[in-house]
C-alpha positions as YAML, in Angstrom:
chain: A
units: angstrom
residues:
- id: 1
  name: MET
  ca: [-9.64, 13.32, -16.54]
- id: 2
  name: THR
  ca: [-10.37, 9.86, -16.57]
- id: 3
  name: VAL
  ca: [-8.02, 7.82, -14.30]
- id: 4
  name: ASP
  ca: [-7.03, 4.49, -15.59]
- id: 5
  name: TYR
  ca: [-6.13, 3.13, -12.22]
- id: 6
  name: GLN
  ca: [-5.79, -0.58, -13.58]
- id: 7
  name: SER
  ca: [-2.75, 0.45, -15.30]
- id: 8
  name: VAL
  ca: [-1.14, 1.42, -11.86]
- id: 9
  name: THR
  ca: [-2.59, -1.38, -9.54]
- id: 10
  name: GLU
  ca: [-0.83, -4.72, -8.77]
- id: 11
  name: LEU
  ca: [-3.52, -7.05, -10.66]
- id: 12
  name: PHE
  ca: [-3.25, -10.59, -10.00]
- id: 13
  name: GLY
  ca: [-2.22, -12.67, -12.97]
- id: 14
  name: GLU
  ca: [0.00, -10.02, -14.34]
- id: 15
  name: GLU
  ca: [3.89, -10.52, -14.77]
- id: 16
  name: VAL
  ca: [5.64, -9.13, -12.18]
- id: 17
  name: SER
  ca: [8.94, -9.21, -10.54]
- id: 18
  name: THR
  ca: [9.82, -11.66, -7.76]
- id: 19
  name: GLU
  ca: [10.55, -8.40, -5.49]
- id: 20
  name: GLN
  ca: [6.76, -7.37, -6.13]
- id: 21
  name: VAL
  ca: [5.54, -10.37, -4.90]
- id: 22
  name: ASP
  ca: [7.87, -10.33, -1.80]
- id: 23
  name: ARG
  ca: [6.85, -6.76, -1.13]
- id: 24
  name: ILE
  ca: [3.03, -7.31, -1.20]
- id: 25
  name: CYS
  ca: [3.65, -10.64, 1.05]
- id: 26
  name: ASN
  ca: [5.53, -8.59, 3.37]
- id: 27
  name: ARG
  ca: [3.10, -5.79, 3.97]
- id: 28
  name: TYR
  ca: [0.28, -8.11, 4.64]
- id: 29
  name: TYR
  ca: [2.43, -10.24, 7.10]
- id: 30
  name: TRP
  ca: [3.39, -7.18, 8.59]
- id: 31
  name: ALA
  ca: [-0.55, -6.12, 8.80]
- id: 32
  name: GLY
  ca: [-1.42, -9.59, 10.23]
- id: 33
  name: THR
  ca: [0.46, -8.67, 13.68]
- id: 34
  name: TYR
  ca: [-2.26, -5.98, 13.78]
- id: 35
  name: CYS
  ca: [-5.31, -7.71, 12.83]
- id: 36
  name: ARG
  ca: [-5.41, -11.06, 14.87]
- id: 37
  name: GLY
  ca: [-8.90, -11.27, 16.60]
- id: 38
  name: LYS
  ca: [-9.87, -7.75, 15.10]
- id: 39
  name: ASP
  ca: [-12.37, -5.99, 13.00]
- id: 40
  name: VAL
  ca: [-10.60, -4.85, 10.02]
- id: 41
  name: LEU
  ca: [-11.39, -2.56, 6.90]
- id: 42
  name: GLU
  ca: [-9.22, -2.48, 3.82]
- id: 43
  name: ALA
  ca: [-9.77, 0.49, 1.85]
- id: 44
  name: ALA
  ca: [-8.19, 0.79, -2.01]
- id: 45
  name: CYS
  ca: [-7.99, -3.05, -1.60]
- id: 46
  name: GLY
  ca: [-7.18, -3.13, -5.39]
- id: 47
  name: SER
  ca: [-7.15, -6.82, -6.63]
- id: 48
  name: GLY
  ca: [-7.42, -8.13, -3.07]
- id: 49
  name: GLN
  ca: [-4.31, -10.51, -2.83]
- id: 50
  name: GLY
  ca: [-4.19, -9.78, 1.15]
- id: 51
  name: LEU
  ca: [-7.56, -10.49, 2.01]
- id: 52
  name: GLY
  ca: [-7.90, -14.10, 2.26]
- id: 53
  name: TYR
  ca: [-4.71, -13.96, 4.41]
- id: 54
  name: LEU
  ca: [-6.07, -11.51, 6.62]
- id: 55
  name: ALA
  ca: [-9.40, -13.02, 6.88]
- id: 56
  name: GLY
  ca: [-7.81, -16.26, 8.41]
- id: 57
  name: LEU
  ca: [-6.67, -14.02, 11.25]
- id: 58
  name: ALA
  ca: [-9.11, -11.32, 11.92]
- id: 59
  name: ARG
  ca: [-12.51, -11.71, 13.60]
- id: 60
  name: SER
  ca: [-14.10, -9.76, 10.61]
- id: 61
  name: ILE
  ca: [-12.84, -8.24, 7.31]
- id: 62
  name: ARG
  ca: [-14.84, -5.63, 5.02]
- id: 63
  name: ALA
  ca: [-12.94, -4.28, 1.91]
- id: 64
  name: GLY
  ca: [-13.90, -1.98, -1.12]
- id: 65
  name: ASP
  ca: [-12.30, -0.05, -3.69]
- id: 66
  name: TYR
  ca: [-12.88, 3.31, -5.53]
- id: 67
  name: ALA
  ca: [-12.34, 1.64, -9.12]
- id: 68
  name: PHE
  ca: [-15.30, -0.45, -10.05]
- id: 69
  name: ASP
  ca: [-13.20, -2.31, -12.48]
- id: 70
  name: ILE
  ca: [-10.69, -2.94, -10.27]
- id: 71
  name: LEU
  ca: [-13.16, -4.68, -7.61]
- id: 72
  name: ARG
  ca: [-14.20, -7.48, -10.40]
- id: 73
  name: TYR
  ca: [-10.88, -9.06, -9.59]
- id: 74
  name: PRO
  ca: [-11.48, -9.78, -5.80]
- id: 75
  name: LYS
  ca: [-15.05, -10.25, -6.31]
- id: 76
  name: SER
  ca: [-14.20, -13.02, -8.96]
- id: 77
  name: HIS
  ca: [-12.04, -14.66, -7.11]
- id: 78
  name: TYR
  ca: [-13.32, -14.40, -3.54]
- id: 79
  name: GLY
  ca: [-17.04, -14.49, -4.22]
- id: 80
  name: PRO
  ca: [-19.00, -14.60, -1.12]
- id: 81
  name: ARG
  ca: [-15.85, -15.22, 1.31]
- id: 82
  name: ILE
  ca: [-14.99, -11.71, 1.44]
- id: 83
  name: SER
  ca: [-17.63, -8.50, 1.60]
- id: 84
  name: LEU
  ca: [-16.53, -6.32, -0.90]
- id: 85
  name: GLN
  ca: [-18.22, -2.98, -2.03]
- id: 86
  name: GLN
  ca: [-17.23, -0.06, -4.04]
- id: 87
  name: PHE
  ca: [-16.32, 3.02, -1.90]
- id: 88
  name: ASP
  ca: [-14.14, 6.58, -1.81]
- id: 89
  name: ALA
  ca: [-11.55, 6.22, 1.07]
- id: 90
  name: GLN
  ca: [-12.54, 9.77, 1.77]
- id: 91
  name: ARG
  ca: [-16.20, 8.79, 2.54]
- id: 92
  name: ILE
  ca: [-16.28, 5.48, 4.28]
- id: 93
  name: PRO
  ca: [-19.45, 4.11, 3.80]
- id: 94
  name: PHE
  ca: [-19.81, 2.70, 7.62]
- id: 95
  name: ARG
  ca: [-20.85, 3.28, 11.19]
- id: 96
  name: ASP
  ca: [-18.78, 5.27, 13.80]
- id: 97
  name: HIS
  ca: [-16.61, 3.31, 15.85]
- id: 98
  name: SER
  ca: [-17.14, -0.07, 14.04]
- id: 99
  name: PHE
  ca: [-13.50, -1.18, 13.24]
- id: 100
  name: ASP
  ca: [-10.30, -1.89, 14.97]
- id: 101
  name: VAL
  ca: [-7.98, -1.53, 12.06]
- id: 102
  name: VAL
  ca: [-8.31, 0.48, 8.76]
- id: 103
  name: ILE
  ca: [-5.95, -0.61, 6.06]
- id: 104
  name: LEU
  ca: [-4.42, 1.58, 3.31]
- id: 105
  name: PHE
  ca: [-1.69, 0.28, 1.08]
- id: 106
  name: GLU
  ca: [0.16, 1.87, -1.71]
- id: 107
  name: ALA
  ca: [-2.81, 4.21, -2.27]
- id: 108
  name: ILE
  ca: [-2.58, 7.38, -0.13]
- id: 109
  name: TYR
  ca: [-1.07, 9.05, -2.66]
- id: 110
  name: TYR
  ca: [-4.02, 8.80, -4.89]
- id: 111
  name: LEU
  ca: [-6.08, 10.81, -2.71]
- id: 112
  name: PRO
  ca: [-7.03, 14.19, -3.27]
- id: 113
  name: ASP
  ca: [-7.32, 15.02, 0.18]
- id: 114
  name: ALA
  ca: [-5.39, 12.72, 2.76]
- id: 115
  name: ASP
  ca: [-6.55, 14.61, 6.03]
- id: 116
  name: ILE
  ca: [-10.54, 13.76, 4.89]
- id: 117
  name: PHE
  ca: [-9.36, 10.10, 5.13]
- id: 118
  name: VAL
  ca: [-7.89, 10.33, 8.34]
- id: 119
  name: GLU
  ca: [-10.55, 12.12, 10.04]
- id: 120
  name: GLU
  ca: [-12.76, 9.45, 8.35]
- id: 121
  name: CYS
  ca: [-10.46, 6.86, 10.08]
- id: 122
  name: ARG
  ca: [-10.89, 8.61, 13.31]
- id: 123
  name: ARG
  ca: [-14.76, 8.22, 12.99]
- id: 124
  name: VAL
  ca: [-14.87, 4.45, 11.97]
- id: 125
  name: LEU
  ca: [-12.28, 3.40, 14.35]
- id: 126
  name: ARG
  ca: [-12.58, 2.73, 17.99]
- id: 127
  name: GLN
  ca: [-10.26, 4.00, 20.52]
- id: 128
  name: GLY
  ca: [-7.16, 2.32, 20.53]
- id: 129
  name: GLY
  ca: [-7.74, 1.44, 16.86]
- id: 130
  name: ARG
  ca: [-4.86, 1.59, 14.15]
- id: 131
  name: VAL
  ca: [-4.55, 2.88, 10.56]
- id: 132
  name: LEU
  ca: [-1.88, 0.69, 8.69]
- id: 133
  name: VAL
  ca: [-0.26, 2.57, 5.74]
- id: 134
  name: ALA
  ca: [2.39, 1.42, 3.18]
- id: 135
  name: THR
  ca: [3.50, 3.82, 0.73]
- id: 136
  name: ALA
  ca: [6.48, 4.08, -1.72]
- id: 137
  name: ASN
  ca: [9.19, 6.10, 0.07]
- id: 138
  name: LYS
  ca: [9.16, 9.54, -1.79]
- id: 139
  name: ASP
  ca: [12.48, 10.37, -0.06]
- id: 140
  name: LEU
  ca: [14.90, 8.31, -2.35]
- id: 141
  name: PHE
  ca: [16.97, 9.85, -4.78]
- id: 142
  name: ASP
  ca: [15.57, 8.08, -7.85]
- id: 143
  name: PHE
  ca: [11.90, 8.14, -6.58]
- id: 144
  name: ASN
  ca: [9.47, 7.91, -9.60]
- id: 145
  name: PRO
  ca: [5.88, 8.97, -8.68]
- id: 146
  name: SER
  ca: [2.85, 7.63, -10.04]
- id: 147
  name: PRO
  ca: [1.24, 9.55, -13.09]
- id: 148
  name: TYR
  ca: [-2.00, 9.83, -11.10]
- id: 149
  name: SER
  ca: [-0.83, 10.64, -8.01]
- id: 150
  name: HIS
  ca: [-1.68, 13.86, -5.67]
- id: 151
  name: ARG
  ca: [0.73, 14.03, -3.04]
- id: 152
  name: TYR
  ca: [3.36, 11.40, -1.65]
- id: 153
  name: TYR
  ca: [3.94, 11.44, 2.03]
- id: 154
  name: GLY
  ca: [7.32, 10.64, 3.51]
- id: 155
  name: VAL
  ca: [7.91, 9.49, 7.37]
- id: 156
  name: VAL
  ca: [7.90, 13.35, 8.58]
- id: 157
  name: GLU
  ca: [5.04, 14.58, 6.58]
- id: 158
  name: MET
  ca: [2.62, 11.22, 7.13]
- id: 159
  name: ASN
  ca: [3.60, 11.84, 11.16]
- id: 160
  name: GLU
  ca: [2.53, 15.36, 10.75]
- id: 161
  name: LEU
  ca: [-0.50, 14.16, 8.86]
- id: 162
  name: PHE
  ca: [-1.77, 11.88, 11.44]
- id: 163
  name: ALA
  ca: [-1.10, 14.11, 14.42]
- id: 164
  name: ARG
  ca: [-3.17, 16.74, 13.42]
- id: 165
  name: HIS
  ca: [-6.04, 14.44, 13.75]
- id: 166
  name: GLY
  ca: [-5.16, 12.71, 17.24]
- id: 167
  name: PHE
  ca: [-3.17, 9.60, 15.99]
- id: 168
  name: ALA
  ca: [0.22, 8.45, 17.50]
- id: 169
  name: SER
  ca: [2.22, 7.20, 14.70]
- id: 170
  name: GLU
  ca: [5.04, 4.19, 14.35]
- id: 171
  name: PHE
  ca: [6.97, 4.00, 11.45]
- id: 172
  name: PHE
  ca: [8.85, 1.23, 9.65]
- id: 173
  name: GLY
  ca: [11.02, 0.76, 6.94]
- id: 174
  name: ASN
  ca: [10.80, -2.21, 4.12]
- id: 175
  name: THR
  ca: [13.13, -3.42, 1.61]
- id: 176
  name: PRO
  ca: [16.32, -1.95, 2.16]
- id: 177
  name: VAL
  ca: [18.00, -0.21, -1.11]
- id: 178
  name: ASP
  ca: [21.55, -1.71, -0.41]
- id: 179
  name: ALA
  ca: [19.82, -5.24, -0.24]
- id: 180
  name: VAL
  ca: [18.48, -5.51, -3.66]
- id: 181
  name: GLY
  ca: [20.42, -7.10, -6.70]
- id: 182
  name: CYS
  ca: [23.31, -5.78, -8.23]
- id: 183
  name: ARG
  ca: [21.41, -5.00, -11.46]
- id: 184
  name: GLN
  ca: [19.06, -2.57, -9.79]
- id: 185
  name: ARG
  ca: [21.93, -0.87, -7.63]
- id: 186
  name: PHE
  ca: [23.85, -0.62, -10.74]
- id: 187
  name: LEU
  ca: [20.95, 1.10, -12.83]
- id: 188
  name: ARG
  ca: [19.65, 3.31, -10.21]
- id: 189
  name: PRO
  ca: [21.52, 6.46, -11.49]
- id: 190
  name: ALA
  ca: [20.37, 5.56, -15.07]
- id: 191
  name: LYS
  ca: [16.78, 5.20, -13.34]
- id: 192
  name: LYS
  ca: [17.14, 8.70, -11.64]
- id: 193
  name: ILE
  ca: [18.04, 10.29, -15.04]
- id: 194
  name: ALA
  ca: [15.11, 8.85, -16.82]
- id: 195
  name: VAL
  ca: [12.86, 10.18, -14.10]
- id: 196
  name: ASP
  ca: [14.19, 13.52, -14.18]
- id: 197
  name: LEU
  ca: [13.48, 13.57, -18.19]
- id: 198
  name: GLY
  ca: [9.96, 11.95, -17.80]
- id: 199
  name: ILE
  ca: [10.73, 9.18, -19.85]
- id: 200
  name: ILE
  ca: [9.58, 6.46, -17.53]
- id: 201
  name: PRO
  ca: [7.13, 4.22, -19.26]
- id: 202
  name: LYS
  ca: [3.63, 4.65, -18.38]
- id: 203
  name: THR
  ca: [2.19, 1.42, -20.27]
- id: 204
  name: SER
  ca: [1.57, -1.83, -19.08]
- id: 205
  name: GLN
  ca: [3.74, -2.93, -21.94]
- id: 206
  name: GLY
  ca: [6.53, -0.25, -21.33]
- id: 207
  name: LYS
  ca: [6.62, -1.06, -17.49]
- id: 208
  name: LYS
  ca: [6.93, -4.63, -18.44]
- id: 209
  name: ILE
  ca: [9.87, -4.41, -20.40]
- id: 210
  name: LEU
  ca: [11.56, -1.88, -17.79]
- id: 211
  name: LYS
  ca: [10.89, -4.72, -15.13]
- id: 212
  name: ARG
  ca: [12.73, -7.38, -17.06]
- id: 213
  name: LEU
  ca: [15.87, -4.93, -17.55]
- id: 214
  name: LEU
  ca: [15.57, -4.09, -13.71]
- id: 215
  name: PHE
  ca: [14.86, -7.45, -12.19]
- id: 216
  name: GLY
  ca: [15.37, -10.09, -14.88]
- id: 217
  name: ARG
  ca: [12.99, -12.83, -14.91]
- id: 218
  name: LEU
  ca: [8.95, -12.14, -14.05]
- id: 219
  name: VAL
  ca: [6.30, -14.18, -12.52]
- id: 220
  name: ARG
  ca: [2.53, -14.04, -12.34]
- id: 221
  name: MET
  ca: [1.08, -12.17, -9.60]
- id: 222
  name: PRO
  ca: [-0.73, -14.35, -7.27]
- id: 223
  name: ALA
  ca: [-4.65, -13.84, -6.60]
- id: 224
  name: GLU
  ca: [-4.38, -14.58, -2.98]
- id: 225
  name: ILE
  ca: [-1.29, -14.67, -0.55]
- id: 226
  name: GLU
  ca: [-0.30, -17.31, 1.57]
- id: 227
  name: GLU
  ca: [1.53, -17.74, 4.81]
- id: 228
  name: GLY
  ca: [5.19, -18.88, 3.38]
- id: 229
  name: MET
  ca: [4.83, -17.61, -0.05]
- id: 230
  name: ALA
  ca: [7.63, -15.42, 0.71]
- id: 231
  name: ARG
  ca: [10.12, -14.98, 3.54]
- id: 232
  name: TYR
  ca: [8.67, -12.27, 5.88]
- id: 233
  name: VAL
  ca: [11.70, -9.76, 6.99]
- id: 234
  name: GLU
  ca: [11.02, -7.86, 10.16]
- id: 235
  name: PRO
  ca: [10.68, -4.33, 8.95]
- id: 236
  name: ALA
  ca: [13.16, -1.68, 10.71]
- id: 237
  name: ARG
  ca: [11.87, 0.89, 12.84]
- id: 238
  name: LEU
  ca: [12.41, 4.46, 11.77]
- id: 239
  name: SER
  ca: [12.54, 7.72, 13.60]
- id: 240
  name: PRO
  ca: [9.26, 9.84, 12.94]
- id: 241
  name: SER
  ca: [11.20, 12.95, 12.81]
- id: 242
  name: MET
  ca: [13.88, 12.23, 10.03]
- id: 243
  name: ALA
  ca: [13.47, 11.27, 6.38]
- id: 244
  name: ASP
  ca: [14.25, 7.68, 5.47]
- id: 245
  name: LYS
  ca: [16.81, 7.20, 2.62]
- id: 246
  name: ASN
  ca: [17.08, 3.61, 2.83]
- id: 247
  name: HIS
  ca: [14.06, 1.92, 2.18]
- id: 248
  name: LYS
  ca: [12.10, 1.53, -0.87]
- id: 249
  name: VAL
  ca: [8.86, 1.08, 1.30]
- id: 250
  name: ILE
  ca: [7.88, 3.00, 4.31]
- id: 251
  name: TYR
  ca: [4.96, 1.52, 6.53]
- id: 252
  name: CYS
  ca: [2.82, 3.43, 9.47]
- id: 253
  name: ALA
  ca: [1.03, 1.99, 12.24]
- id: 254
  name: ALA
  ca: [-1.14, 5.31, 13.46]
- id: 255
  name: THR
  ca: [-2.83, 4.51, 16.71]
- id: 256
  name: ASN
  ca: [-6.21, 6.66, 17.37]
- id: 257
  name: GLU
  ca: [-5.68, 8.15, 20.73]
- id: 258
  name: GLY
  ca: [-8.90, 10.30, 20.50]
- id: 259
  name: LYS
  ca: [-12.09, 9.48, 22.80]
...
């Protein structure tokens, strides 16, 4: 099956909700707290909205994506500013112990085997290095999986995944469901019914109509985020042993404790 990752990727220039912009800004602002002065790799970078921001903090940054047609977006925007190449997150093409931070945002569920990815991270990370993951929260009652996903990981499952490979993980929640707009709160039961019936739109045009219904006015996704583009909200710390039911997005910071 041919997978059209462009249809499920937040590409710059597309119409999106202001919440989507806030979420993408917040996950990179959060990542930035771990990346200052570090050697950083972002796998599955998509159209690379956070690469310029991280480059201003990190000692070095490399990035890539599995889909060549998506890579043309960050390559066209950044040019020689950012080193980009096509690669599979399950086969990271870099030397052992060459990075301090590996980032994988909104992509772990597309990996056929996340254990292989984590083992690759353990290989390319230095001792004490971190893997930073952001993922949609599968434990919400109205959760809607991507049509191309393999497996979603909640807090409990992701903690087990990283522990199998010698990582110690911390978890955080972003975008509380009780802080979203009244329209979203009112329509959540209807969304749940649509998810159960399998009638959530899958085309870009259909998704745009749904976004307007849920969020109202849409904006253009920026090619590159900047400091202050959105208000940074400190993510809430979560227990690694309990499924979270209160946030749309889960963050994981997994530390390589192996030698």
